[in-house]
Tab-separated table of C-alpha atoms in Angstrom:
chain	number	residue	atom	x	y	z
A	1	MET	CA	-32.257	4.858	95.004
A	2	PHE	CA	-30.146	2.587	92.869
A	3	HIS	CA	-27.728	2.925	89.989
A	4	VAL	CA	-28.637	1.214	86.690
A	5	GLU	CA	-25.822	0.321	84.325
A	6	ILE	CA	-27.039	0.012	80.730
A	7	ARG	CA	-24.820	-1.730	78.240
A	8	ARG	CA	-24.648	-4.217	75.389
A	9	PRO	CA	-24.608	-7.884	76.401
A	10	ASN	CA	-21.643	-10.148	75.756
A	11	ARG	CA	-21.029	-13.900	75.749
A	12	SER	CA	-20.409	-13.971	79.489
A	13	ASP	CA	-23.937	-12.623	80.075
A	14	ARG	CA	-25.690	-15.585	78.421
A	15	LYS	CA	-26.401	-17.606	81.573
A	16	ALA	CA	-27.608	-14.564	83.496
A	17	MET	CA	-29.821	-13.553	80.573
A	18	GLU	CA	-31.313	-17.049	80.275
A	19	HIS	CA	-32.111	-16.973	83.995
A	20	PHE	CA	-33.548	-13.444	83.652
A	21	PHE	CA	-35.759	-14.424	80.685
A	22	ARG	CA	-37.012	-17.530	82.494
A	23	PHE	CA	-37.852	-15.601	85.643
A	24	VAL	CA	-39.534	-12.622	83.957
A	25	ILE	CA	-41.470	-14.618	81.351
A	26	THR	CA	-42.719	-17.139	83.925
A	27	ASP	CA	-43.777	-14.274	86.200
A	28	THR	CA	-45.496	-12.450	83.312
A	29	PHE	CA	-47.458	-15.532	82.265
A	30	ALA	CA	-48.530	-16.064	85.901
A	31	LYS	CA	-49.706	-12.448	86.247
A	32	GLU	CA	-51.642	-12.837	82.972
A	33	GLY	CA	-53.374	-15.934	84.396
A	34	LEU	CA	-51.484	-18.194	81.976
A	35	ALA	CA	-49.118	-20.025	84.338
A	36	ASP	CA	-50.420	-23.392	83.167
A	37	LEU	CA	-49.199	-22.798	79.575
A	38	SER	CA	-45.779	-24.333	80.244
A	39	GLU	CA	-45.128	-25.158	76.576
A	40	ASP	CA	-45.844	-21.557	75.537
A	41	ILE	CA	-43.620	-20.284	78.349
A	42	GLU	CA	-40.752	-22.467	77.135
A	43	GLN	CA	-41.275	-21.339	73.523
A	44	GLU	CA	-41.166	-17.682	74.604
A	45	ILE	CA	-37.992	-18.239	76.625
A	46	ASP	CA	-36.348	-20.123	73.739
A	47	SER	CA	-37.336	-17.342	71.331
A	48	LYS	CA	-35.691	-14.673	73.493
A	49	ILE	CA	-32.545	-16.761	73.924
A	50	ARG	CA	-32.340	-17.208	70.126
A	51	CYS	CA	-32.658	-13.427	69.684
A	52	LEU	CA	-29.896	-12.822	72.224
A	53	ASN	CA	-27.674	-15.396	70.519
A	54	GLU	CA	-28.302	-13.679	67.149
A	55	ASP	CA	-27.147	-10.408	68.677
A	56	ILE	CA	-23.988	-11.884	70.178
A	57	ALA	CA	-23.127	-13.927	67.060
A	58	THR	CA	-23.493	-10.925	64.737
A	59	ASN	CA	-22.244	-8.225	67.123
A	60	GLY	CA	-25.602	-6.480	66.970
A	61	GLU	CA	-26.103	-6.647	63.215
A	62	GLN	CA	-29.137	-9.011	63.254
A	63	ARG	CA	-30.525	-8.117	66.670
A	64	TYR	CA	-29.369	-5.353	68.963
A	65	PHE	CA	-29.834	-5.780	72.713
A	66	LEU	CA	-29.331	-3.477	75.633
A	67	ILE	CA	-29.412	-4.792	79.178
A	68	GLY	CA	-29.828	-2.991	82.471
A	69	LEU	CA	-27.945	-4.107	85.560
A	70	VAL	CA	-28.198	-3.196	89.215
A	71	ASP	CA	-25.318	-4.438	91.380
A	72	ASN	CA	-24.142	-6.583	88.442
A	73	SER	CA	-27.509	-8.398	88.229
A	74	VAL	CA	-29.624	-8.198	85.070
A	75	VAL	CA	-32.853	-6.305	85.820
A	76	SER	CA	-33.991	-5.215	82.351
A	77	SER	CA	-33.663	-5.820	78.627
A	78	ILE	CA	-34.733	-4.315	75.324
A	79	GLU	CA	-33.796	-5.083	71.729
A	80	PHE	CA	-34.580	-4.270	68.149
A	81	GLY	CA	-34.413	-6.349	65.037
A	82	PRO	CA	-36.493	-7.437	62.056
A	83	SER	CA	-40.235	-7.394	62.608
A	84	ASN	CA	-41.641	-10.760	63.610
A	85	GLU	CA	-43.826	-12.960	61.438
A	86	LEU	CA	-47.047	-12.055	63.256
A	87	ILE	CA	-46.405	-8.336	62.706
A	88	ARG	CA	-45.566	-8.829	59.026
A	89	LYS	CA	-48.598	-11.055	58.402
A	90	SER	CA	-51.048	-8.904	60.393
A	91	SER	CA	-49.951	-5.741	58.584
A	92	ASN	CA	-50.225	-7.410	55.162
A	93	GLY	CA	-46.489	-6.873	54.778
A	94	GLU	CA	-46.607	-3.116	55.465
A	95	LEU	CA	-44.246	-3.541	58.432
A	96	ARG	CA	-41.916	-6.000	56.687
A	97	ASP	CA	-39.033	-3.522	56.531
A	98	VAL	CA	-39.758	-1.690	59.787
A	99	VAL	CA	-37.575	-2.595	62.779
A	100	GLU	CA	-39.344	-4.018	65.778
A	101	ILE	CA	-38.583	-3.026	69.359
A	102	GLY	CA	-39.023	-6.092	71.526
A	103	THR	CA	-37.911	-8.075	74.547
A	104	VAL	CA	-38.816	-5.125	76.755
A	105	PHE	CA	-38.605	-6.799	80.154
A	106	VAL	CA	-38.069	-5.479	83.665
A	107	HIS	CA	-37.510	-7.764	86.635
A	108	PRO	CA	-40.660	-7.729	88.832
A	109	ASP	CA	-38.710	-6.344	91.814
A	110	TYR	CA	-37.743	-3.298	89.706
A	111	GLN	CA	-40.992	-2.615	87.865
A	112	GLN	CA	-42.788	0.718	88.262
A	113	GLN	CA	-39.506	2.500	89.012
A	114	GLY	CA	-38.740	4.020	85.627
A	115	ILE	CA	-36.211	1.451	84.381
A	116	GLY	CA	-38.393	0.344	81.461
A	117	SER	CA	-38.937	3.966	80.432
A	118	LEU	CA	-35.208	4.641	80.657
A	119	MET	CA	-34.450	1.597	78.495
A	120	LEU	CA	-37.032	2.710	75.929
A	121	GLN	CA	-35.620	6.239	75.796
A	122	ILE	CA	-32.104	4.909	75.256
A	123	MET	CA	-33.422	2.599	72.532
A	124	TYR	CA	-35.065	5.587	70.818
A	125	LEU	CA	-31.703	7.364	70.825
A	126	THR	CA	-30.004	4.215	69.522
A	127	LEU	CA	-32.460	3.947	66.624
A	128	LEU	CA	-32.015	7.637	65.779
A	129	ASN	CA	-28.232	7.247	65.929
A	130	LYS	CA	-28.484	4.358	63.456
A	131	GLY	CA	-30.554	6.494	61.071
A	132	MET	CA	-33.853	4.700	61.617
A	133	THR	CA	-36.976	6.766	61.113
A	134	GLU	CA	-39.652	4.435	62.467
A	135	PHE	CA	-40.264	1.285	64.490
A	136	CYS	CA	-43.025	-1.126	65.366
A	137	LEU	CA	-43.813	-2.959	68.561
A	138	ASP	CA	-46.345	-5.640	69.460
A	139	SER	CA	-47.804	-7.105	72.625
A	140	GLY	CA	-50.171	-9.863	73.570
A	141	TYR	CA	-49.850	-9.291	77.325
A	142	THR	CA	-52.802	-7.272	78.651
A	143	ARG	CA	-50.766	-5.623	81.423
A	144	ALA	CA	-48.074	-4.553	78.953
A	145	GLN	CA	-50.700	-3.302	76.490
A	146	ARG	CA	-51.926	-0.804	79.089
A	147	ILE	CA	-48.377	0.516	79.469
A	148	TRP	CA	-47.826	0.731	75.702
A	149	LYS	CA	-51.114	2.583	75.243
A	150	LYS	CA	-49.925	5.180	77.780
A	151	LYS	CA	-46.559	5.539	76.048
A	152	LEU	CA	-47.562	5.180	72.384
A	153	GLY	CA	-51.317	5.799	72.232
A	154	GLU	CA	-53.781	3.488	70.564
A	155	PRO	CA	-52.360	0.591	68.527
A	156	ASP	CA	-52.426	0.649	64.741
A	157	TYR	CA	-53.512	-2.973	64.488
A	158	VAL	CA	-55.676	-4.960	66.888
A	159	LEU	CA	-56.012	-8.694	66.379
A	160	GLN	CA	-59.325	-9.317	68.123
A	161	ASP	CA	-59.465	-12.428	70.338
A	162	HIS	CA	-56.078	-13.557	68.984
A	163	TRP	CA	-55.115	-15.298	72.231
A	164	GLY	CA	-58.663	-16.345	73.154
A	165	SER	CA	-61.971	-14.697	73.862
A	166	GLY	CA	-61.363	-11.086	74.917
A	167	VAL	CA	-57.580	-11.393	74.672
A	168	ASP	CA	-56.340	-9.257	71.792
A	169	HIS	CA	-52.904	-8.812	70.283
A	170	MET	CA	-51.846	-5.215	69.552
A	171	ILE	CA	-49.307	-3.727	67.156
A	172	TRP	CA	-48.009	-0.156	67.118
A	173	ARG	CA	-46.150	1.629	64.327
A	174	ARG	CA	-44.488	4.915	65.196
A	175	ARG	CA	-42.240	7.400	63.451
A	176	MET	CA	-39.241	8.458	65.498
A	177	MET	CA	-40.202	12.102	65.040
A	178	ASP	CA	-43.517	11.382	66.820
A	179	VAL	CA	-42.165	9.824	70.016
A	180	PRO	CA	-41.027	12.075	72.833
A	181	ILE	CA	-37.479	11.631	74.018
A	182	VAL	CA	-37.502	12.757	77.610
A	183	PHE	CA	-35.135	11.996	80.448
A	184	SER	CA	-35.960	12.889	84.012
A	185	ILE	CA	-33.367	12.920	86.729
A	186	GLY	CA	-34.325	12.127	90.280
A	187	HIS	CA	-37.811	11.656	91.661
């Protein structure tokens, strides 16, 4: 059993977060069979670093991150902010003003232990506390899509073969009143 500290990131976390993003994104691409897409990996890492920098520069006004730490090492992240261009375009603008939950990452050594679910539950509470009534979320990773289907049900938008033959991109839109907020203690 381990203790997870969940908090907002600060400037001193930048290097650790960059390392965390690089490690998790590279691992995710490898598990998806996409390890050879080094340019795409770098673009994804750069995108997450830009989001983190937006959060730090605006004190959470543009993007709002939470990070999870075990023994002072970053093991998870989650954020919300404006919906991305792909979501806005694919929804014909319907999700333009809906916040997007994103950057939901858990270090491979800590996956399947409830940390991602804990981060998501805390993000739900954060959104409710900020008066938000709905959110959207998207995923192009097939492994993550299975998890999101379990947590959120079937996606509202499916972009068939978006990433290649048989590799879809999925987008969910959910009202806060429709997502369960459940915390379990212990195992």
